[in-house]
Coordinates of C-alpha atoms and ligand atoms in Angstrom, one line a residue:
M30 CA 65.9 100.4 54.1
T31 CA 64.6 101.7 57.5
R32 CA 61.2 103.4 57.7
S33 CA 62.8 106.8 58.5
A34 CA 65.1 106.5 55.5
E35 CA 62.1 105.6 53.3
T36 CA 60.2 108.7 54.5
G37 CA 63.3 110.9 53.9
A38 CA 63.6 109.6 50.3
R39 CA 59.9 110.2 49.6
R40 CA 60.2 113.8 50.9
A41 CA 63.3 114.4 48.8
G42 CA 61.5 113.1 45.7
I43 CA 58.5 115.4 46.3
K44 CA 60.7 118.4 46.9
L45 CA 62.6 117.7 43.6
G46 CA 59.3 117.2 41.7
I47 CA 57.9 120.5 43.0
A48 CA 61.1 122.4 42.1
Y49 CA 61.0 120.8 38.6
F50 CA 57.3 121.7 38.2
V51 CA 57.7 125.4 39.3
I52 CA 60.8 126.0 37.1
A53 CA 59.2 124.2 34.1
A54 CA 55.9 126.1 34.5
A55 CA 57.7 129.4 34.8
W56 CA 59.7 128.6 31.8
V57 CA 56.6 127.7 29.7
L58 CA 54.7 130.8 30.8
L59 CA 57.5 133.4 30.8
S60 CA 60.3 132.2 28.5
D61 CA 58.7 133.5 25.3
R62 CA 58.1 136.9 26.8
A63 CA 61.6 137.1 28.1
V64 CA 63.0 136.1 24.8
E65 CA 60.9 138.8 23.0
F66 CA 62.0 141.3 25.6
L67 CA 65.7 140.5 25.2
A68 CA 65.7 140.2 21.3
G69 CA 66.6 143.4 19.5
S70 CA 66.0 142.1 16.0
A71 CA 64.2 139.2 14.2
Q72 CA 67.5 137.5 13.7
S73 CA 68.4 137.5 17.4
L74 CA 64.8 136.4 18.2
A75 CA 65.2 133.3 16.1
F76 CA 68.6 132.6 17.7
L77 CA 67.2 133.1 21.2
Q78 CA 64.2 130.9 20.4
S79 CA 66.4 128.0 19.4
F80 CA 68.8 128.6 22.4
K81 CA 65.8 128.6 24.9
G82 CA 65.5 124.8 24.9
V83 CA 69.2 124.3 25.5
A84 CA 69.1 126.8 28.3
F85 CA 66.2 124.9 29.9
V86 CA 68.1 121.7 29.8
A87 CA 71.2 123.4 31.3
V88 CA 69.2 124.9 34.2
M89 CA 67.6 121.6 34.9
A90 CA 71.0 119.8 34.7
V91 CA 72.4 122.2 37.3
L92 CA 69.3 121.8 39.5
L93 CA 69.4 118.0 39.4
G94 CA 73.3 117.8 39.7
G95 CA 73.2 120.1 42.7
Y96 CA 70.4 118.1 44.3
A97 CA 72.2 114.8 43.6
A98 CA 75.4 116.1 45.2
R99 CA 73.5 117.2 48.3
L100 CA 71.8 113.8 48.6
Q101 CA 75.1 112.1 48.3
R102 CA 76.6 114.2 51.1
V103 CA 73.5 113.5 53.3
E104 CA 73.7 109.8 52.5
S105 CA 77.4 109.5 53.4
A106 CA 76.9 111.4 56.7
R107 CA 74.0 109.0 57.4
L108 CA 76.1 106.0 56.6
R109 CA 79.0 107.3 58.8
E110 CA 76.6 107.8 61.6
Q111 CA 75.1 104.4 61.2
L112 CA 78.6 102.9 61.2
L113 CA 79.5 104.6 64.4
A114 CA 76.2 103.6 66.0
S115 CA 76.8 99.9 65.1
F116 CA 80.5 99.4 65.4
D117 CA 83.0 99.7 68.2
P118 CA 85.5 102.4 67.2
V119 CA 88.5 100.6 69.0
T120 CA 88.2 97.1 67.6
R121 CA 86.0 97.9 64.6
L122 CA 83.9 94.9 65.7
P123 CA 80.1 95.2 65.9
N124 CA 79.0 96.8 69.2
S125 CA 76.4 95.6 71.6
H126 CA 73.5 97.3 69.7
S127 CA 74.2 95.5 66.4
F128 CA 75.1 92.3 68.4
Y129 CA 71.5 92.2 69.8
E130 CA 70.0 92.9 66.4
E131 CA 72.0 90.1 64.8
L132 CA 71.1 87.8 67.7
A133 CA 67.4 88.6 67.3
E134 CA 67.7 87.9 63.5
Q135 CA 69.6 84.6 64.2
L136 CA 66.9 83.5 66.7
R137 CA 64.2 84.2 64.1
H138 CA 66.1 82.1 61.6
C139 CA 66.6 79.2 64.1
E140 CA 62.9 79.4 65.0
Q141 CA 61.9 79.0 61.4
S142 CA 64.4 76.3 60.5
G143 CA 64.2 74.5 63.8
G144 CA 67.9 74.8 64.3
R145 CA 70.1 75.6 67.3
C146 CA 72.5 78.4 67.8
A147 CA 74.6 79.6 70.8
V148 CA 75.7 82.8 72.4
M149 CA 79.2 82.8 73.8
L150 CA 80.6 85.5 76.2
L151 CA 84.3 86.1 76.7
D152 CA 85.4 88.3 79.5
F153 CA 89.0 89.1 80.5
R154 CA 90.1 89.2 84.1
D155 CA 91.9 92.2 85.6
F156 CA 91.9 94.1 82.3
A157 CA 91.8 97.4 84.3
R158 CA 95.4 96.5 85.4
I159 CA 96.5 96.7 81.8
N160 CA 95.0 100.2 81.4
D161 CA 96.4 101.3 84.8
G162 CA 99.8 99.7 84.2
F163 CA 100.5 100.5 80.6
G164 CA 98.1 103.3 79.7
R165 CA 94.8 103.4 77.8
A166 CA 96.5 103.4 74.4
A167 CA 98.2 100.1 75.2
G168 CA 94.8 98.8 76.5
D169 CA 93.3 99.6 73.1
Q170 CA 96.0 97.8 71.3
V171 CA 95.4 94.7 73.5
L172 CA 91.7 94.9 72.6
Q173 CA 92.5 95.1 68.9
N174 CA 94.8 92.2 69.3
V175 CA 92.0 90.3 71.0
A176 CA 89.7 91.1 68.1
R177 CA 92.3 89.8 65.6
R178 CA 92.8 86.6 67.5
L179 CA 89.1 85.9 67.7
Q180 CA 88.7 86.6 63.9
A181 CA 91.5 84.2 63.2
L182 CA 90.0 81.2 65.2
P183 CA 89.9 78.1 63.0
R184 CA 86.1 78.0 63.5
A185 CA 85.6 81.8 63.9
P186 CA 81.9 82.6 64.1
E187 CA 80.5 85.2 61.7
V188 CA 79.4 87.5 64.5
I189 CA 82.1 88.6 66.9
A190 CA 81.2 91.7 68.9
R191 CA 82.6 93.8 71.6
L192 CA 79.8 94.3 74.2
E193 CA 81.6 96.6 76.6
K194 CA 85.0 97.3 78.1
D195 CA 86.7 93.8 78.1
K196 CA 83.7 91.7 77.3
F197 CA 83.2 90.1 73.8
A198 CA 80.3 88.1 72.5
L199 CA 80.0 85.6 69.7
I200 CA 77.0 84.2 67.9
I201 CA 77.6 80.5 66.9
E202 CA 75.1 80.1 64.1
D203 CA 75.3 76.3 63.9
A204 CA 75.1 74.7 67.3
D205 CA 73.0 71.7 66.3
D206 CA 75.9 69.7 67.6
A207 CA 76.4 70.9 71.2
D208 CA 80.1 70.1 71.0
V209 CA 80.6 73.0 68.6
P210 CA 80.5 75.8 71.2
A211 CA 82.7 73.7 73.5
A212 CA 85.2 73.3 70.6
I213 CA 85.2 77.0 69.9
A214 CA 85.7 77.7 73.7
E215 CA 88.7 75.4 73.5
E216 CA 90.1 77.2 70.4
I217 CA 89.8 80.5 72.3
G218 CA 91.7 79.0 75.2
V219 CA 94.5 78.0 72.8
A220 CA 94.5 81.4 71.2
F221 CA 94.9 83.2 74.5
R222 CA 97.5 80.8 76.0
R223 CA 100.0 82.8 73.8
E224 CA 101.4 86.0 75.2
M225 CA 101.0 89.3 73.3
T226 CA 103.5 92.1 73.1
V227 CA 102.3 95.6 73.5
D228 CA 104.8 98.5 73.5
D229 CA 107.6 96.1 74.5
N230 CA 105.4 94.8 77.4
V231 CA 104.5 91.1 77.4
V232 CA 100.9 90.6 78.3
L233 CA 99.2 87.3 79.1
L234 CA 95.4 87.6 79.4
D235 CA 93.3 85.5 81.8
Y236 CA 89.8 85.0 80.6
N237 CA 86.4 83.4 81.4
I238 CA 84.0 82.0 78.8
S239 CA 80.3 81.1 79.1
Y240 CA 77.8 79.9 76.6
A241 CA 74.1 79.3 76.3
I242 CA 72.3 77.4 73.5
Y243 CA 69.0 78.3 71.9
P244 CA 66.4 77.1 72.5
E245 CA 67.0 74.8 75.5
D246 CA 69.0 77.3 77.6
G247 CA 66.9 80.4 76.6
D248 CA 64.3 81.0 74.0
S249 CA 64.6 84.7 73.5
V250 CA 67.4 87.3 73.2
S251 CA 67.0 88.4 76.8
A252 CA 66.7 84.8 78.2
L253 CA 69.7 83.6 76.3
I254 CA 71.9 86.6 77.3
D255 CA 70.7 86.3 80.9
A256 CA 71.7 82.6 80.9
A257 CA 75.1 83.4 79.4
E258 CA 75.7 86.2 81.9
L259 CA 74.8 84.1 84.9
T260 CA 77.0 81.3 83.7
L261 CA 79.9 83.8 83.2
R262 CA 79.6 84.9 86.8
A263 CA 79.7 81.2 87.8
A264 CA 82.8 80.6 85.7
K265 CA 84.5 83.6 87.2
R266 CA 83.9 82.2 90.7
I267 CA 85.6 78.9 89.7
G268 CA 88.7 80.7 88.6
A269 CA 90.7 82.0 85.7
N270 CA 90.6 80.5 82.2
V271 CA 87.4 78.5 82.9
A272 CA 84.7 77.9 80.3
E273 CA 81.3 76.9 81.4
R274 CA 78.0 76.0 79.7
F275 CA 74.7 77.2 81.2
R276 CA 73.0 74.7 83.6
P277 CA 69.4 75.1 84.9
S278 CA 70.8 74.6 88.5
L279 CA 72.4 78.1 88.2
L280 CA 68.9 79.6 88.0
H281 CA 67.9 77.7 91.1
T282 CA 71.0 78.8 92.9
R283 CA 70.4 82.4 92.0
R284 CA 66.8 82.2 93.3
R285 CA 68.1 80.5 96.5
H286 CA 70.8 83.2 96.8
F287 CA 68.2 86.0 96.5
H288 CA 66.2 84.3 99.2
I289 CA 69.2 83.9 101.5
E290 CA 70.3 87.5 100.8
S291 CA 67.0 89.0 101.9
E292 CA 66.7 86.8 105.0
L293 CA 70.3 87.6 105.9
R294 CA 69.7 91.3 105.5
H295 CA 66.8 90.9 107.8
A296 CA 68.9 89.0 110.3
L297 CA 71.6 91.7 110.3
N298 CA 69.0 94.4 110.9
H299 CA 67.3 92.5 113.7
Q300 CA 70.3 91.2 115.7
G301 CA 69.8 87.7 114.2
L302 CA 73.5 86.9 114.0
S303 CA 75.6 85.7 116.9
L304 CA 79.2 84.8 117.4
H305 CA 80.8 81.6 118.6
L306 CA 84.4 81.1 119.6
Q307 CA 86.4 77.9 119.1
P308 CA 89.4 77.5 121.4
Q309 CA 93.0 76.9 120.2
F310 CA 95.5 75.1 122.3
D311 CA 99.2 74.5 122.8
L312 CA 99.3 70.8 122.1
A313 CA 102.2 70.1 124.5
S314 CA 101.2 72.1 127.5
N315 CA 97.4 72.1 126.9
A316 CA 97.4 75.8 127.5
L317 CA 94.5 77.7 126.0
I318 CA 96.3 80.1 123.6
G319 CA 93.6 81.6 121.5
A320 CA 90.3 81.4 119.7
E321 CA 88.7 81.6 116.3
A322 CA 85.6 83.7 115.9
L323 CA 82.9 82.1 113.8
A324 CA 79.7 83.8 112.7
R325 CA 76.4 81.9 113.6
W326 CA 73.0 82.5 112.1
T327 CA 69.9 80.8 113.5
H328 CA 66.9 81.3 111.3
A329 CA 63.5 81.6 113.0
D330 CA 62.0 78.9 110.7
H331 CA 64.9 76.9 109.3
G332 CA 67.1 76.7 112.4
P333 CA 70.9 77.1 112.2
I334 CA 72.3 78.0 108.8
S335 CA 75.9 77.0 108.1
P336 CA 78.5 79.8 107.4
G337 CA 79.4 77.6 104.4
V338 CA 75.9 78.6 103.0
F339 CA 75.5 82.2 104.0
I340 CA 79.1 83.5 103.8
P341 CA 79.4 83.0 100.0
V342 CA 76.1 84.8 99.5
A343 CA 77.3 87.6 101.8
E344 CA 80.5 87.8 99.8
Q345 CA 78.6 88.2 96.5
T346 CA 76.2 90.7 97.8
G347 CA 78.5 92.9 99.8
L348 CA 76.8 91.9 103.1
I349 CA 80.1 90.4 104.2
D350 CA 81.3 93.9 105.3
R351 CA 78.4 94.1 107.7
I352 CA 79.1 90.6 109.0
S353 CA 82.8 91.5 109.5
E354 CA 81.9 94.7 111.3
F355 CA 79.6 92.7 113.6
V356 CA 82.2 90.0 114.2
M357 CA 85.0 92.5 114.9
D358 CA 82.8 94.5 117.2
R359 CA 81.7 91.5 119.3
V360 CA 85.3 90.2 119.5
C361 CA 86.6 93.6 120.7
Q362 CA 83.8 93.8 123.2
A363 CA 84.7 90.3 124.5
L364 CA 88.4 91.3 124.8
H365 CA 87.4 94.4 126.7
E366 CA 85.2 92.4 129.1
W367 CA 87.8 89.7 129.7
R368 CA 90.4 92.3 130.6
G369 CA 88.0 93.8 133.0
R370 CA 87.6 90.4 134.7
G371 CA 91.3 89.9 134.8
L372 CA 91.3 86.9 132.4
P373 CA 94.4 85.9 130.6
E374 CA 95.3 87.8 127.4
I375 CA 94.8 85.5 124.4
T376 CA 94.6 86.2 120.6
V377 CA 91.2 86.0 118.8
A378 CA 91.2 85.4 115.1
V379 CA 88.5 86.7 112.8
N380 CA 88.0 85.3 109.3
V381 CA 87.9 87.6 106.3
A382 CA 86.5 86.9 102.9
G383 CA 87.4 87.3 99.3
H384 CA 87.4 91.0 98.1
Q385 CA 87.9 92.3 101.7
L386 CA 91.6 92.1 100.9
D387 CA 91.2 94.4 97.9
D388 CA 91.3 97.7 99.8
G389 CA 92.0 99.3 103.2
R390 CA 88.5 98.8 104.7
L391 CA 89.6 95.8 106.7
G392 CA 92.1 97.9 108.7
F393 CA 89.5 100.6 109.1
F394 CA 86.9 98.3 110.6
L395 CA 89.4 96.7 113.0
Q396 CA 90.7 100.1 114.2
K397 CA 87.2 101.3 114.7
A398 CA 86.1 98.3 116.7
A399 CA 89.3 98.3 118.8
E400 CA 89.0 102.0 119.6
E401 CA 85.3 101.7 120.5
W402 CA 86.0 99.0 123.1
N403 CA 89.5 100.0 123.9
A404 CA 90.8 96.6 122.9
P405 CA 94.5 96.0 122.0
L406 CA 95.1 95.3 118.3
H407 CA 97.9 92.9 119.2
Q408 CA 95.2 90.5 120.5
L409 CA 93.5 90.4 117.2
E410 CA 94.4 88.0 114.3
I411 CA 93.1 88.0 110.7
E412 CA 92.6 84.7 109.0
V413 CA 92.9 84.9 105.2
T414 CA 92.7 81.8 103.0
E415 CA 95.6 80.9 100.8
S416 CA 93.5 81.1 97.6
M417 CA 92.2 84.6 98.7
A418 CA 95.7 85.9 99.2
M419 CA 96.9 84.4 95.9
R420 CA 94.2 86.1 93.8
D421 CA 96.4 89.2 93.8
P422 CA 99.6 88.5 95.7
D423 CA 101.0 92.0 95.4
Q424 CA 97.8 93.6 96.8
A425 CA 97.7 90.9 99.6
V426 CA 101.3 91.6 100.6
D427 CA 100.4 95.3 100.7
V428 CA 97.2 95.1 102.8
L429 CA 98.6 92.4 105.1
S430 CA 101.8 94.3 105.8
R431 CA 99.8 97.4 106.8
L432 CA 97.7 95.3 109.1
R433 CA 100.9 93.9 110.7
E434 CA 102.1 97.4 111.2
M435 CA 98.9 98.1 113.1
G436 CA 99.9 95.2 115.5
V437 CA 97.4 92.7 114.1
S438 CA 98.7 89.2 113.4
I439 CA 98.0 87.2 110.3
A440 CA 97.1 83.6 109.9
L441 CA 96.9 81.7 106.6
D442 CA 93.7 79.7 106.8
D443 CA 93.1 76.3 105.1
F444 CA 96.8 76.1 104.3
G445 CA 97.7 73.5 101.8
T446 CA 94.5 73.6 99.8
G447 CA 95.4 76.5 97.5
Y448 CA 98.1 74.9 95.5
S449 CA 100.0 78.2 95.8
S450 CA 103.4 78.7 94.4
L451 CA 106.0 78.7 97.2
S452 CA 107.7 81.8 95.9
H453 CA 104.4 83.8 96.3
L454 CA 103.7 82.2 99.7
L455 CA 107.1 83.2 101.0
R456 CA 106.4 86.9 100.4
L457 CA 103.2 87.0 102.5
P458 CA 103.8 88.5 105.9
V459 CA 102.0 85.8 107.9
N460 CA 102.6 84.8 111.5
K461 CA 100.8 81.5 111.4
L462 CA 99.9 78.7 109.0
K463 CA 96.7 76.8 109.8
I464 CA 97.0 73.3 108.3
D465 CA 93.7 72.5 106.7
R466 CA 91.4 69.9 108.2
S467 CA 91.6 67.7 105.1
F468 CA 95.2 66.9 105.9
I469 CA 94.3 65.8 109.4
T470 CA 91.2 63.6 108.9
D471 CA 93.0 60.3 108.2
L472 CA 96.0 60.8 110.5
P473 CA 97.9 58.8 111.6
E474 CA 97.0 55.9 109.3
N475 CA 97.3 57.8 106.0
R476 CA 101.1 57.9 105.3
Q477 CA 100.6 60.4 102.5
Q478 CA 98.8 62.9 104.8
L479 CA 101.5 62.3 107.4
G480 CA 104.1 63.1 104.8
F481 CA 102.3 66.3 103.8
V482 CA 101.9 67.5 107.3
R483 CA 105.6 66.8 108.1
T484 CA 106.5 68.9 105.0
M485 CA 104.3 71.7 106.1
V486 CA 105.7 71.7 109.6
A487 CA 109.3 71.8 108.2
L488 CA 108.3 74.7 106.0
G489 CA 106.7 76.5 108.9
D490 CA 109.9 76.1 110.9
E491 CA 112.0 77.2 108.0
L492 CA 109.8 80.4 107.6
G493 CA 109.8 81.0 111.4
V494 CA 106.0 80.9 111.6
T495 CA 103.7 79.1 114.0
L496 CA 101.9 76.0 112.8
L497 CA 98.4 75.2 113.9
A498 CA 96.5 72.1 112.9
E499 CA 92.7 72.4 112.2
G500 CA 90.0 69.8 112.8
I501 CA 91.7 67.6 115.4
E502 CA 89.0 65.1 116.4
T503 CA 90.9 62.2 117.9
D504 CA 93.6 61.9 120.6
A505 CA 95.7 59.8 118.1
Q506 CA 95.7 62.8 115.7
R507 CA 96.8 65.1 118.5
Q508 CA 99.6 62.9 119.6
H509 CA 100.9 62.4 116.1
L510 CA 100.8 66.1 115.4
L511 CA 102.7 66.8 118.5
A512 CA 105.3 64.1 117.7
I513 CA 106.0 65.6 114.3
G514 CA 106.5 69.0 115.7
C515 CA 103.1 70.8 115.2
R516 CA 102.7 72.7 118.4
H517 CA 99.2 74.2 118.2
G518 CA 95.8 72.8 117.4
Q519 CA 92.1 73.4 117.1
G520 CA 89.3 70.9 116.7
F521 CA 86.3 69.1 118.2
L522 CA 88.5 67.0 120.5
L523 CA 89.9 70.1 122.1
G524 CA 86.8 72.3 122.0
R525 CA 83.8 73.0 119.8
P526 CA 82.8 76.5 118.8
M527 CA 80.9 77.8 121.8
E528 CA 79.0 80.9 122.9
I529 CA 81.1 83.8 124.1
D530 CA 80.0 83.4 127.8
A531 CA 80.9 79.7 127.7
F532 CA 84.3 80.5 126.3
A533 CA 84.9 83.2 129.0
D534 CA 84.2 80.4 131.6
L535 CA 86.7 78.1 129.8
L536 CA 89.2 80.9 129.8
A537 CA 88.7 81.5 133.5
R538 CA 89.0 77.8 134.3
S539 CA 92.1 77.5 132.1
A540 CA 93.7 80.3 134.1
A541 CA 92.9 78.5 137.3
T542 CA 94.1 75.1 136.0
T543 CA 97.6 74.4 137.4
R544 CA 98.1 70.9 136.2
P545 CA 98.8 70.7 132.5
E546 CA 96.7 67.5 132.0
G547 CA 93.8 69.0 134.0
L548 CA 92.5 71.1 131.2
L549 CA 92.7 68.4 128.6
N550 CA 90.9 66.0 130.9
L551 CA 88.2 68.6 131.4
L552 CA 87.9 69.1 127.7
A553 CA 87.9 65.4 126.9
S554 CA 85.0 64.9 129.3
R555 CA 83.2 67.8 127.6
H556 CA 83.8 66.2 124.2
R557 CA 82.5 62.8 125.4
K558 CA 79.4 64.5 126.7
T559 CA 78.8 66.3 123.3
A560 CA 79.5 63.1 121.4
R561 CA 76.9 61.3 123.4
Ligands
C2E630 P1 87.3 78.0 108.7 O1 87.8 79.4 108.9 O2 88.2 77.0 108.2 O3 86.7 77.6 110.1 C1 86.8 76.3 110.7 C2 85.6 75.5 110.4 O4 85.9 74.2 110.8 C3 84.4 75.9 111.3 O5 83.2 75.6 110.6 C4 84.5 75.0 112.5 O6 83.3 74.8 113.1 C5 84.9 73.7 111.8 N1 85.7 72.8 112.7 C6 86.5 73.1 113.7 N2 87.0 72.0 114.2 C7 86.5 71.0 113.6 C8 86.6 69.5 113.7 O7 87.3 69.0 114.6 N3 85.9 68.8 112.8 C9 85.1 69.3 111.9 N4 84.5 68.5 111.1 N5 85.0 70.7 111.7 C10 85.6 71.5 112.6 P2 82.1 76.7 110.4 O8 81.9 77.5 111.6 O9 81.0 76.0 109.7 O10 82.7 77.7 109.3 C11 83.0 77.3 108.0 C12 83.7 78.4 107.3 O11 82.9 79.6 107.2 C13 85.0 78.9 108.1 O12 86.0 78.0 107.8 C14 85.2 80.3 107.4 O13 85.8 80.2 106.2 C15 83.7 80.7 107.2 N6 83.4 81.6 108.3 C16 82.8 81.3 109.5 N7 82.6 82.5 110.2 C17 83.0 83.5 109.4 C18 83.1 84.9 109.5 O14 82.7 85.5 110.5 N8 83.6 85.7 108.5 C19 84.0 85.1 107.3 N9 84.5 85.8 106.4 N10 84.0 83.7 107.2 C20 83.5 83.0 108.2
MG631 MG1 89.2 80.2 109.7
MG632 MG1 90.1 76.8 108.2

């Protein structure tokens, strides 16, 4: 019993005692006089005297009965309230409040017995789409179905709770064998591989699972939950239907990310970022046809920091929008200046990251930068990676189509690495496929790579889109690509990413170069110098 319930019970007892005392005392003191007053004769006095005791018992029975009924009503209201405060009304599973209480209890038990237990989190991806698409009532049915499937697991843990929206938590009481949580995660995977039917709609849920084991992954409720939450985010980054156990390196990565984030914020506020352009060529004529814009960050103490390090942090923290804004602004400024100098019109590609495809902000930033510098949108290209576009193909088709309507062209970056289904790929409104560097590295010796690239070129021709090979480092690669029909290329052989001024000079020279081989010789000599 809780302390407040105990105090309530004591108060009720005292009240009842006082009421009993007052009525009994009044009865003892006044009943004889009342009886004498009421009795008209000695016979009725005798009758009333003997009836007095029975009347006392009746009055007390009514008092106690009424009081007990009132207590009963109060108690059921309290129980109902307690139930609502500890259970989720949709799934009837314990809610987060009782989950944390149960977990604290379980950790106390493990501490005393020296045993291990685990917290497991289960989160469904894109659940909002079910609510949006089928309505809230259908969403509730799906959640109830989820609860039933979890309760029906072969090794269903005793505590299964709904923490919030589409996030569930399990307490695995016996995790002495670290394989037990892994086995339960596997069972969950099996349970959700089956579709569910809700209002005649077939729903297949994608999920992520994380777990952390007491005491090694966290020795308190907050440490354990924090470890599981951190791991859940890591699992989500890997992809759908991934289960992960906590690793200490995740904490190091988080600390490092915090550090990078604050330094990157500082760099953005103090013009610490710059832009490089990497040239793209027509492999047959050696004509300079475009450039890819690549963000550069040189840290005052640590020197150059790779985009491979800071772009993922920027994506997670939302700083990516500011980087994109900066890149688009610098690109449009460059296009404006080149036009003023009478340099040839080329296309410049900017990379976009993850969630930037989720809404219309991309188009807004592009339009804003282009208007500010009076730069033509048809000279701009957006590079999206295949995996980025495939996260939500319908949304990607929508956003990319709108960008194309604005005059911007679309390139599919790192093509071939996303294992995308062809039927989805064919729907994307792209102008260009950029064959990923990993398919070029061992050309021409690697027959398998050669086969892949041939297939991609054939696919590009079939779709009527331009093919561009990334990461060309040797002349043999260039010649083979050309021989199998890949017309455009980019790579260290042809030109490294360079500062905007250096690129403008290259563009000016390329315009002046009349002999097709002239430019390549020029670039080859530049490459030899850099290699040395
Ligand atoms: P990406 O879009 O695939 O860019 C090409 C990367 O390949 C660049 O690395 C470039 O320097 C490198 N590269 C080009 N030719 C060669 C070659 O012949 N050999 C080798 N070994 N590498 C070559 P970088 O600049 O380190 O960029 C890495 C990734 O970071 C980019 O991959 C892109 O995904 C991302 N990134 C760079 N700048 C931005 C940006 O402004 N915004 C966003 N969202 N992402 C960016
Ligand atoms: Mg790119
Ligand atoms: Mg690429």
